[in-house]
Coordinates of C-alpha atoms and ligand atoms in Angstrom, one line a residue:
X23 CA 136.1 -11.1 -59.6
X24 CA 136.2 -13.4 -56.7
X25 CA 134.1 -16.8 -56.8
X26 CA 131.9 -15.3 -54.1
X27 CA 131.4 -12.3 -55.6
X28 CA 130.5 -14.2 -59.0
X29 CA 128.1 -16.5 -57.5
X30 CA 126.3 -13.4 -55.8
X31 CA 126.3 -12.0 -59.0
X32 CA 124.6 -14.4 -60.9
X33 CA 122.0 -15.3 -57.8
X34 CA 121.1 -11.9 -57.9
X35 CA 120.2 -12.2 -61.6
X36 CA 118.8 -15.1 -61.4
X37 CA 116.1 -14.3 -58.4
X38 CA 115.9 -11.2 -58.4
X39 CA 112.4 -11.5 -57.4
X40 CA 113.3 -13.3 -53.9
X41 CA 114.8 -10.4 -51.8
X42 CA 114.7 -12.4 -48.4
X43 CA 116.5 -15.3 -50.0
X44 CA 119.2 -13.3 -52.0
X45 CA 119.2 -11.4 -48.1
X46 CA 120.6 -14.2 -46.4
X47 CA 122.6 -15.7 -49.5
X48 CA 124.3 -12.3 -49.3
X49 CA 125.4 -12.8 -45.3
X50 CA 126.7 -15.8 -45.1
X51 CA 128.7 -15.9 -48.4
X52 CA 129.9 -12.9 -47.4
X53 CA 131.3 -14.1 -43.9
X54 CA 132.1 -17.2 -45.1
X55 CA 134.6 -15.9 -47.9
X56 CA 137.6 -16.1 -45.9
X57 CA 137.5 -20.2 -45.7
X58 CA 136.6 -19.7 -49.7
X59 CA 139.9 -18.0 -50.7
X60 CA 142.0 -20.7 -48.8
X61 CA 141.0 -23.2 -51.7
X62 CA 139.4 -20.9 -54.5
X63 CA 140.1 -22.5 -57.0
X64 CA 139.0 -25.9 -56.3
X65 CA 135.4 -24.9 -54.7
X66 CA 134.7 -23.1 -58.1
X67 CA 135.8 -26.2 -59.9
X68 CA 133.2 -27.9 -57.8
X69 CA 130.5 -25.4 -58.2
X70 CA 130.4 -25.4 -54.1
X71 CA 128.8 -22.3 -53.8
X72 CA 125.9 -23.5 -56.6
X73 CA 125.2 -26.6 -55.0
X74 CA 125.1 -24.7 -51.8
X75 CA 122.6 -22.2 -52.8
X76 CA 120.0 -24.4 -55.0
X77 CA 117.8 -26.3 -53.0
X78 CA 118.0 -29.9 -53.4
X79 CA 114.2 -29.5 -54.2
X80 CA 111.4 -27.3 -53.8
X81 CA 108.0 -28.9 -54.0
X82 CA 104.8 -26.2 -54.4
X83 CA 101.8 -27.6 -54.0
X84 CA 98.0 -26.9 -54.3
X85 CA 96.1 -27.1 -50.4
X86 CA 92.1 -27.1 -50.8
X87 CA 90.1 -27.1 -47.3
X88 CA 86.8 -26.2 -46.7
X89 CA 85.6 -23.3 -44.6
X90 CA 82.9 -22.5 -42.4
X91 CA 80.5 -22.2 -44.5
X92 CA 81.1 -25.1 -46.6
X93 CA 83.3 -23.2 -49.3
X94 CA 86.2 -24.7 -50.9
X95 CA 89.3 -22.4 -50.2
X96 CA 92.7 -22.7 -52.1
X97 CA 96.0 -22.1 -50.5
X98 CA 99.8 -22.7 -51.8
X99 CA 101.9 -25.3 -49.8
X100 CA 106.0 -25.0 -49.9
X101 CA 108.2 -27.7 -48.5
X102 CA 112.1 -26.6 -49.5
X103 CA 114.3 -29.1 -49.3
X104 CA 117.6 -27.5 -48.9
X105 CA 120.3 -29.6 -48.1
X106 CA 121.3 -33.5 -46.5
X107 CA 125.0 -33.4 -46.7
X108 CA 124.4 -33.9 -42.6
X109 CA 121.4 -35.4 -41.9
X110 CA 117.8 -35.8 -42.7
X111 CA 116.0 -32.7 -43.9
X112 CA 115.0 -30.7 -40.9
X113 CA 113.1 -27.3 -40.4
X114 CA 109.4 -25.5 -39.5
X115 CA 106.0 -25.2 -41.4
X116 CA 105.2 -21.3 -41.5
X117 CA 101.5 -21.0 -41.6
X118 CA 101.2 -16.6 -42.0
X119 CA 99.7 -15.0 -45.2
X120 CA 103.2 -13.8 -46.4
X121 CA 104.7 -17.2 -47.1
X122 CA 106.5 -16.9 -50.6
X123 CA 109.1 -18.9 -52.3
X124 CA 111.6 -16.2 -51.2
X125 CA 111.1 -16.5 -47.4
X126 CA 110.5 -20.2 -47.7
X127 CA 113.8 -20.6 -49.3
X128 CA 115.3 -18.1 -47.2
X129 CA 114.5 -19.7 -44.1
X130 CA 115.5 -22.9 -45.4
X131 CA 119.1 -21.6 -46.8
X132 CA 120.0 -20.1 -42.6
X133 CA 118.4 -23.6 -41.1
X134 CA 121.7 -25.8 -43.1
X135 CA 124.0 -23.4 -40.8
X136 CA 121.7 -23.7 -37.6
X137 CA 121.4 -27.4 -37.8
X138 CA 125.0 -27.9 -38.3
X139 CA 125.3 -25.4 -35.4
X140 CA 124.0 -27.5 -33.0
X141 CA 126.3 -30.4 -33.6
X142 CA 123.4 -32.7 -34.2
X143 CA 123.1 -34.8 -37.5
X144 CA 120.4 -32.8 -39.1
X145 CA 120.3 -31.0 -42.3
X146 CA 118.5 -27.8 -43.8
X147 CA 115.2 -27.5 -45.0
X148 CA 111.7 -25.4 -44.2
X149 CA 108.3 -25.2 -45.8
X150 CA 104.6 -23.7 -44.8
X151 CA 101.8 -21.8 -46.5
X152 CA 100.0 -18.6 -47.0
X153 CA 97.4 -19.8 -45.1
X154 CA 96.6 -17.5 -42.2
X155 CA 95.6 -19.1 -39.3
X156 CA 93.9 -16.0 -37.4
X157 CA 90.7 -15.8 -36.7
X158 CA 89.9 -19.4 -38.1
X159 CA 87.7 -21.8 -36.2
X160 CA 88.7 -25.3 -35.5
X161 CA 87.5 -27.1 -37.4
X162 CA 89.0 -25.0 -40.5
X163 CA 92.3 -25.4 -39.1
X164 CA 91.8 -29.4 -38.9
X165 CA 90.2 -29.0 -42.2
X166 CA 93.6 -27.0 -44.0
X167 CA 96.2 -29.2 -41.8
X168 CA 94.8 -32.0 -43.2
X169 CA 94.7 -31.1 -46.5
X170 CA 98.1 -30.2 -46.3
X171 CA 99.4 -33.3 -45.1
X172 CA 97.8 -34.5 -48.2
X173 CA 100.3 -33.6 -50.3
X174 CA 103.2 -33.1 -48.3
X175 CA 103.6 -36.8 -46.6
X176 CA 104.8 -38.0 -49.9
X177 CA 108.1 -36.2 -49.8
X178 CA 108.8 -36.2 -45.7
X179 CA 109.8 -39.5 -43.3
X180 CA 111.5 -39.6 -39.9
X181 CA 115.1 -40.9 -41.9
X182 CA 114.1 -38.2 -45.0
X183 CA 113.0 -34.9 -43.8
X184 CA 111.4 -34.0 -40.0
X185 CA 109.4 -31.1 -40.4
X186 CA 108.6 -29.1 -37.4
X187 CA 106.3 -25.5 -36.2
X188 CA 107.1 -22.3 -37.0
X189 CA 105.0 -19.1 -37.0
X190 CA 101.1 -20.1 -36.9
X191 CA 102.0 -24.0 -36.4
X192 CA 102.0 -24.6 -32.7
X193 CA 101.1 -27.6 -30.6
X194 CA 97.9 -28.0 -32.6
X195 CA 98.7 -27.5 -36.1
X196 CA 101.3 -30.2 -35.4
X197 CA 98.9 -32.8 -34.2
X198 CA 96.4 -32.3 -36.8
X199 CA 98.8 -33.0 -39.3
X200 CA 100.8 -36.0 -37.3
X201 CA 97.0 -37.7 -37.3
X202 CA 96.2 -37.3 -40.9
X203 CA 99.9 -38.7 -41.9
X204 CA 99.1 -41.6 -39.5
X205 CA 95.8 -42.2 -41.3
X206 CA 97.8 -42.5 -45.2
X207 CA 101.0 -44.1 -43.8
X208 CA 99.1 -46.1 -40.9
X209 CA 102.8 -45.3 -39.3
X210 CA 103.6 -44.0 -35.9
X211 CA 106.7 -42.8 -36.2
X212 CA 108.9 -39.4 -35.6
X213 CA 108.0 -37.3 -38.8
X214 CA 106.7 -34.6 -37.4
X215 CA 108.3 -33.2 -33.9
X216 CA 106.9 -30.3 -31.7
X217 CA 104.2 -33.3 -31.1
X218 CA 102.3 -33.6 -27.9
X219 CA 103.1 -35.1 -24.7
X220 CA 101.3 -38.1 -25.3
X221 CA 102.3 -39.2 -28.6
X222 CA 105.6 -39.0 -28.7
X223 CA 106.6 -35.3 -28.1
X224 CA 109.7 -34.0 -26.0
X225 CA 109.8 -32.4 -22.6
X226 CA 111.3 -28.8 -22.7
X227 CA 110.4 -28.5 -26.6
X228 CA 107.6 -25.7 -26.2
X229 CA 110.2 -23.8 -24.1
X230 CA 113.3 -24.8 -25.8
X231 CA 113.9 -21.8 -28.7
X232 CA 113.2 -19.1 -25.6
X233 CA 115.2 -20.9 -23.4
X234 CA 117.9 -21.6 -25.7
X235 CA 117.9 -17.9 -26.2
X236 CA 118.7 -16.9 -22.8
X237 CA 121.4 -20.0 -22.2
X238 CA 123.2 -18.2 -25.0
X239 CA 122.8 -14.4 -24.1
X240 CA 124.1 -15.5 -20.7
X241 CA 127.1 -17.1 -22.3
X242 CA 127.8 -14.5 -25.0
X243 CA 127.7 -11.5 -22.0
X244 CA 129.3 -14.0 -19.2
X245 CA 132.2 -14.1 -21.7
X246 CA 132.8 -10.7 -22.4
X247 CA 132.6 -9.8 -18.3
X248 CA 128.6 -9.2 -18.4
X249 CA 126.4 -10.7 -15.6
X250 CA 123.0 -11.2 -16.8
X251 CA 121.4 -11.0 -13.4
X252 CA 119.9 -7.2 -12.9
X253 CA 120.4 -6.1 -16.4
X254 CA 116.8 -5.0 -18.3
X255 CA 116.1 -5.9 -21.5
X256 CA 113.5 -5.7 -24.3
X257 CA 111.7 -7.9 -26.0
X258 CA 109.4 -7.7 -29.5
X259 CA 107.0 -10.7 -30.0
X260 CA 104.7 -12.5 -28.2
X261 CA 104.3 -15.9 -29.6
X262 CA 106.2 -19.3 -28.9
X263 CA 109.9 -17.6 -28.7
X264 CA 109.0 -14.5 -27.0
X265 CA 106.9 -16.2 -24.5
X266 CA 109.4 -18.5 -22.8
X267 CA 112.5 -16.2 -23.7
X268 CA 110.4 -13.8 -21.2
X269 CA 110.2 -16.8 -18.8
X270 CA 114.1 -17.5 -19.0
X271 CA 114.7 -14.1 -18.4
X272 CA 112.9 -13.3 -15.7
X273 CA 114.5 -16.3 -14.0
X274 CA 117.5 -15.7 -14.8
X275 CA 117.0 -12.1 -13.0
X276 CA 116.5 -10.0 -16.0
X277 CA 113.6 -7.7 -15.7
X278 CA 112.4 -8.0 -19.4
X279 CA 110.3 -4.1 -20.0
X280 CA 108.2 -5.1 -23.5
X281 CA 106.8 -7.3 -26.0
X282 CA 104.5 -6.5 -29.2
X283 CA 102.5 -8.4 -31.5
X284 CA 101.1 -7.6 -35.4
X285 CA 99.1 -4.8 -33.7
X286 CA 100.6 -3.3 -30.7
X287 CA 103.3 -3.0 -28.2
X288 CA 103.4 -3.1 -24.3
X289 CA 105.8 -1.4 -22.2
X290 CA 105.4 -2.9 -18.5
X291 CA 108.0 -1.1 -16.1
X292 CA 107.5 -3.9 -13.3
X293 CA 108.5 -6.4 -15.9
X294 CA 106.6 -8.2 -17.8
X295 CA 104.2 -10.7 -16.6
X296 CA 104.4 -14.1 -17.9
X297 CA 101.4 -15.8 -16.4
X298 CA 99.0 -13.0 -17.4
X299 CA 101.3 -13.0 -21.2
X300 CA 100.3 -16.8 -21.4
X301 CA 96.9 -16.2 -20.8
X302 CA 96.4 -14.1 -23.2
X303 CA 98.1 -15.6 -26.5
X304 CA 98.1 -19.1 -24.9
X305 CA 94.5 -19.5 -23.4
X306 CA 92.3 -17.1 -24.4
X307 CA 94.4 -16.8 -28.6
X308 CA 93.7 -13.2 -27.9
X309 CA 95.6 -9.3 -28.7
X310 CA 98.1 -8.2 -26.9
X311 CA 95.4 -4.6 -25.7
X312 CA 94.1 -6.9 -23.2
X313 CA 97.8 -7.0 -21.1
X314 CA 96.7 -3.4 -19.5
X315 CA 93.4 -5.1 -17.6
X316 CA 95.4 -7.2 -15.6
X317 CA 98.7 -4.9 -15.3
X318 CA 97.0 -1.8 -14.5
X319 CA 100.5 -0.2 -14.3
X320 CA 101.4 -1.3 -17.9
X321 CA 101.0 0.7 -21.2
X322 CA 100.1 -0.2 -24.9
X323 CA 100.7 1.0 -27.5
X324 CA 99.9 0.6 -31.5
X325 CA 102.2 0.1 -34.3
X326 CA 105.8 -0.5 -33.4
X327 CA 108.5 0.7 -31.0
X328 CA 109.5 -1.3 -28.6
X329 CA 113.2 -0.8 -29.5
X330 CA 112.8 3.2 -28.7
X331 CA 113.0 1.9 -24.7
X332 CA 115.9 2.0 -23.0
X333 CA 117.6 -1.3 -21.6
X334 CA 120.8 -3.3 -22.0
X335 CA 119.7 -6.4 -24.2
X336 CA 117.5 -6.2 -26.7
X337 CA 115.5 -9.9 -28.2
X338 CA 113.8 -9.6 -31.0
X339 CA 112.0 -12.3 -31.2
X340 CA 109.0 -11.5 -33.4
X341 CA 109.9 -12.2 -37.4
X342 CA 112.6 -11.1 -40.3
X343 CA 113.6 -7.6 -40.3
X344 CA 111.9 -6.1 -37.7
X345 CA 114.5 -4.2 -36.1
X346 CA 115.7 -1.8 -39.1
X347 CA 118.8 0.6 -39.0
X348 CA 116.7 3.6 -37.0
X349 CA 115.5 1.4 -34.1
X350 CA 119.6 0.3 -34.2
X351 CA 120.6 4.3 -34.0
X352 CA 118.0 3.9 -30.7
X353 CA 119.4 1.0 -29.2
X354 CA 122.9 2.3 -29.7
X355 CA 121.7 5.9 -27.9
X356 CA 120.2 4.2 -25.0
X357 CA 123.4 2.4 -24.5
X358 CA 122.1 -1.2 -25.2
X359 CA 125.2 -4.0 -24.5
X360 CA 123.6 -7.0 -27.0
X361 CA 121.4 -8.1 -29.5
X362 CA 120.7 -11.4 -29.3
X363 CA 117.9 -12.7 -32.7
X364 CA 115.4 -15.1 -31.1
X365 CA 113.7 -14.8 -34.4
X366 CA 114.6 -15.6 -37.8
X367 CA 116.8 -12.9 -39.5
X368 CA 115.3 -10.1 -37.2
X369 CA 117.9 -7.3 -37.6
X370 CA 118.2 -6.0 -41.1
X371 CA 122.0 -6.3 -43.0
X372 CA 122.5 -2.3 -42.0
X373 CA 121.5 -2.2 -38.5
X374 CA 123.4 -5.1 -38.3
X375 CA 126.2 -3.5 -39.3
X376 CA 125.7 -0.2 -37.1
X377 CA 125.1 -1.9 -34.3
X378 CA 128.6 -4.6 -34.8
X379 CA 130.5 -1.2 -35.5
X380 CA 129.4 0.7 -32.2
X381 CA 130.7 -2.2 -30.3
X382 CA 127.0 -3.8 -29.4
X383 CA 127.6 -7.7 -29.0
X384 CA 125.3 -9.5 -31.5
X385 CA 124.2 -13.0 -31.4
X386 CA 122.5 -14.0 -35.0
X387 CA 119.9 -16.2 -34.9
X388 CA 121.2 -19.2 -36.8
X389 CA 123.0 -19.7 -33.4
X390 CA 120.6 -17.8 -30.8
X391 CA 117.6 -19.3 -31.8
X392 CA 119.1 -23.0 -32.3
X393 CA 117.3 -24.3 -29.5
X394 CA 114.0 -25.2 -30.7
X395 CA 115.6 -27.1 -33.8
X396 CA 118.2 -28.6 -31.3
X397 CA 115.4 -30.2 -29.1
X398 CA 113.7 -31.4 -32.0
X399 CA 116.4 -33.1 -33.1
X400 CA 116.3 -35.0 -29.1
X401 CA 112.4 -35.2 -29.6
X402 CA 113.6 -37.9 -32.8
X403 CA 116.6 -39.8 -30.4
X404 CA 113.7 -40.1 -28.1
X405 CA 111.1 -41.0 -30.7
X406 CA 113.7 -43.4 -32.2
X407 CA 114.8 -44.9 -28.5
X408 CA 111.1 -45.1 -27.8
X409 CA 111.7 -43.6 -25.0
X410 CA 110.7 -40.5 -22.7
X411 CA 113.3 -38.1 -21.2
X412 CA 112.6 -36.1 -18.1
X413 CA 112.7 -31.9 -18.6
X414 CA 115.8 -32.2 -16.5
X415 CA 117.5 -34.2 -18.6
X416 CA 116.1 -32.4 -21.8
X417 CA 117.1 -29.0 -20.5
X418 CA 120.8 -30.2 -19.1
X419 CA 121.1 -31.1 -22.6
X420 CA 119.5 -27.6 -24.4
X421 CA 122.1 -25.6 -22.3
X422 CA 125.1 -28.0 -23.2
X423 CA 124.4 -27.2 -26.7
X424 CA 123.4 -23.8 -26.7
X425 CA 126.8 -22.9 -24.5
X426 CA 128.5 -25.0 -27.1
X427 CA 127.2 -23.2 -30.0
X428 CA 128.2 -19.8 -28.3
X429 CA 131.8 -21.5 -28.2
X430 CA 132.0 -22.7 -31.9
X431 CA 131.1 -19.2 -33.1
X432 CA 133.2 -17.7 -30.7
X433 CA 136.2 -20.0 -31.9
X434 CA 135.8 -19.6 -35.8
X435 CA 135.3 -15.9 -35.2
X436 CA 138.6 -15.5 -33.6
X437 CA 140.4 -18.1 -36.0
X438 CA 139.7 -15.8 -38.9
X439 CA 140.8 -12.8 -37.0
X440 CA 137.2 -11.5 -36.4
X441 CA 137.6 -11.6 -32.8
X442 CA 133.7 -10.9 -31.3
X443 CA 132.1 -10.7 -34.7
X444 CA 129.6 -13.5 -33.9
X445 CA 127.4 -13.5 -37.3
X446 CA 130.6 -14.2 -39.4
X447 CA 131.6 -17.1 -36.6
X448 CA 128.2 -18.8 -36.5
X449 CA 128.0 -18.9 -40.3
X450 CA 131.5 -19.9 -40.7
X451 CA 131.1 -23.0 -38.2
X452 CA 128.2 -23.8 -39.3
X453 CA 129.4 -23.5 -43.2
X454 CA 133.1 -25.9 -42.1
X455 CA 130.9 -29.0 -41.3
X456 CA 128.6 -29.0 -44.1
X457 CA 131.6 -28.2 -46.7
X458 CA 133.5 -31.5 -44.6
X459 CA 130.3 -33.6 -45.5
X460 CA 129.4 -32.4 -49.0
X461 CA 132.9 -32.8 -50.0
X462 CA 133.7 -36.3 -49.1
X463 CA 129.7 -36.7 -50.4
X464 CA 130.9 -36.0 -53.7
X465 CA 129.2 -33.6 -56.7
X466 CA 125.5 -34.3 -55.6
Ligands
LIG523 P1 104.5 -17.3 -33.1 O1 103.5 -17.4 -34.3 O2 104.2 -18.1 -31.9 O3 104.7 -15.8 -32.7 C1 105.1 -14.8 -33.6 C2 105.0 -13.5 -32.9 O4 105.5 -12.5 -33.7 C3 103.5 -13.1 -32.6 O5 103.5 -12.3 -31.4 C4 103.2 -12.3 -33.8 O6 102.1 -11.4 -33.5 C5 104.4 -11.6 -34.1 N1 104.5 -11.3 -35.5 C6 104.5 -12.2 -36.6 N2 104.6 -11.5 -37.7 C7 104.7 -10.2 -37.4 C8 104.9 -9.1 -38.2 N3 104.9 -9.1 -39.5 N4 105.0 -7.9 -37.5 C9 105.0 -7.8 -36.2 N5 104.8 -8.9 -35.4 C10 104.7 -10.1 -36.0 O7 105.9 -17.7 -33.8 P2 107.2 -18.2 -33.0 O8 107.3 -17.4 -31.7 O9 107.3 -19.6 -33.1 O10 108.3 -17.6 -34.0 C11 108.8 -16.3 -34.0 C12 110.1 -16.2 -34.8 O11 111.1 -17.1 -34.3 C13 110.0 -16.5 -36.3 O12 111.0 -15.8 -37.0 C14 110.4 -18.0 -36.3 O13 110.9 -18.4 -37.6 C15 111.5 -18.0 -35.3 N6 111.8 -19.3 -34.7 C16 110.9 -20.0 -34.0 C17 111.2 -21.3 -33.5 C18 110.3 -22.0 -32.6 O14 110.7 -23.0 -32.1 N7 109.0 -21.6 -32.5 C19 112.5 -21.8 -33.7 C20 113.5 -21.0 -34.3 C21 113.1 -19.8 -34.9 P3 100.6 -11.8 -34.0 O15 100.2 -12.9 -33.0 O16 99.8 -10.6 -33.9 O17 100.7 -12.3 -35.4

């Protein structure tokens, strides 16, 4: 049996209970197997592939907060710290009531590959909680961040580990936490990024993952004879990543014709709207059934489905394994050129594989979605410089990267004869860097 195939064996055994995790062990072990075989036997020697896929450390912690009422509540904090080989620990806080180990650990496996992605000196790492934000007042919000700083500043620093949002930690969450670790560390420095403007946050940041999204798709489709401009596409989501990927779009000349939240869908066939989308989830924090008051012409619907409309690119940009292999079998139907994952894991391993072997292109998000990890990384040159770039300069550098990243993948893809098979050539360039550094690291 082949050292991959061992190692999968025995992770499968071993956490069994952790499906997401064993998920995206499974992908990029698998892709990466080619750049295994050319030194087997020394990797296995090295128990690589171990080191690889056990966290450096996974801290679990108790968060207490009180509620409205003046209840104590309990919830479970997670920061997994996955791997340094290239730089400080770097990844989101998921705040969403189905935070486990699993998807923490999941999430913090893909972010090694992403970070190392982007070129920048950043390593892997993610954490959160199964606190669910929704429907929480202010003050219960302050009450959990705090809480949850607490614990967590004793294991983060802006040379250790730089955590950042993710799902239900936005703008606020972040500076409710960077306050309380200033209180205990009575130091103003960059641990946290996805700050605000006026304490040391980045330009471009809230837009970055979206953005990042679209500089890629444009890329990806300009290099297999695709001009973005005119084509329509579809989009699930309508948080941070959906939000400004809708923006991008649209500017871009894309008429984007949906996007969904935990309830609903809409389907807009004017395109959507971003100002009225913003006002919605970004002013008022409310459903997504209020999008048909201001867009008369618009339609909503419950439940899932955007994916049954037709267009040419599809973003899912929502959360893990939302696009399963039926909604693939749709996109495929309708004639849809490319997938490109502005969320985490989005596309589940068989629709993945339908939609790669009926020719759709398909950008995975480890590179797609790099952008918001890539900023962050300039929010901490800034933080370190002390010093405030414009967007401009903030965006130049976003696209740089982001048409970079399409190029690495593109590159390793065709190196190991997997011409246009762009999840195998993001996880392989992503994997070559962090093998370079772990090896001359040594066994650590
Ligand atoms: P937000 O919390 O801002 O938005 C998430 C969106 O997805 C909301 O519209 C939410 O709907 C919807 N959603 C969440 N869970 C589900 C579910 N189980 N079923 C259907 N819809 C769901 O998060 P972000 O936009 O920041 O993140 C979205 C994805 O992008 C995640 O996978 C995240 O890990 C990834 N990502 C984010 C980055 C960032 O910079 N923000 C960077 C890289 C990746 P509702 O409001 O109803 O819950």
């Amino acid at each position: 049996m082949s050292y991959v195939d061992e190692t999968l064996e025995t992770l499968a055994k071993k956490y069994e209970n952790q499906p997401e995790f064993l998920q995206a062990v499974t992908e990029v072990l698998d892709s990466i197997r080619p750049v295994i075989e050319e030194n087997e036997a020394e990797y296995k020697r090295d128990a690589l592939l171990e080191r690889l896929t056990e966290p450096d450390r996974q801290i679990i912690f108790r968060v207490p907060w009180i509620d409205r009422d003046g209840n104590a509540r309990v919830n479970t904090g997670y920061r997994v710290q996955f791997n340094n080989a290239i730089g400080p620990y770097k990844g989101g806080l998921r705040l969403h009531p189905s935070v486990n180990i699993s998807i923490i650990k999941f999430l913090g496996f893909e972010q090694i590959f992403k970070n190392s992605l982007t070129g920048l000196p950043i390593g892997g790492a993610k954490g959160g909680s199964d606190f669910d934000p929704k429907g929480k007042t202010d003050r219960e919000i302050m009450s959990f961040c705090q809480n949850f700083m607490l614990e967590l500043y004793k294991y983060i620093g802006a040379d250790t580990d730089v955590p950042a949002g993710d799902i239900g930690t936005g703008a606020r969450e972040i500076g409710y936490m960077f306050g309380e670790y200033k209180r205990i560390k009575s130091l103003h420095e960059g641990v946290l990024t996805g700050k605000g403007l006026s304490y040391g946050g980045s330009l471009a940041r809230t837009e970055a993952t979206g953005y990042g999204l679209l500089y890629l798709t444009e890329e990806m489709l300009k290099c297999n004879g695709i001009e973005v401009a005119g084509k329509t596409a579809l989009v699930s989501g309508s948080g941070n990543v959906a939000i400004y990927a809708i923006e991008k779009a649209t500017q871009l000349g894309i008429k984007v014709l949906t996007c969904s939240d935990s309830t609903g869908w809409v389907y807009d066939p004017d395109g959507i709207d971003v100002a009225t989308l913003k006002q919605i989830k970004e002013v008022e924090r409310k459903r997504l059934t209020e999008y048909k008051k201001y867009r008369p012409n618009s339609e909503y619907h419950e439940g899932r489905g955007v994916w049954q409309i037709k267009a040419d690119i599809a973003l899912p940009c929502a959360t893990q394994n939302e696009l399963n292999i039926d909604d693939a079998k749709l996109l495929v139907a309708n004639g849809c050129l490319a997938v490109a994952e502005g969320a985490n894991m989005p596309t589940t391993a068989d629709a993945v594989k339908y939609l790669q072997d009926n020719g759709v292109l398909l950008a995975p998000a480890k590179a797609a979605n790099a952008g918001g990890v890539a900023t962050s990384a300039l929010e901490m040159s800034q933080n370190s410089e002390r010093l405030n770039w414009t967007f401009e300069e903030v965006d130049s550098k976003l696209k740089g990267i982001m048409v970079n990243i399409f190029h690495n993948m593109d590159d390793a893809a065709k190196k190991y004869g997997m011409d246009k098979n762009y999840v195998a050539g993001a996880n392989i360039a992503g994997f070559e860097k962090v093998l370079n550094a772990m090896t001359a690291q040594g066994i650590c």
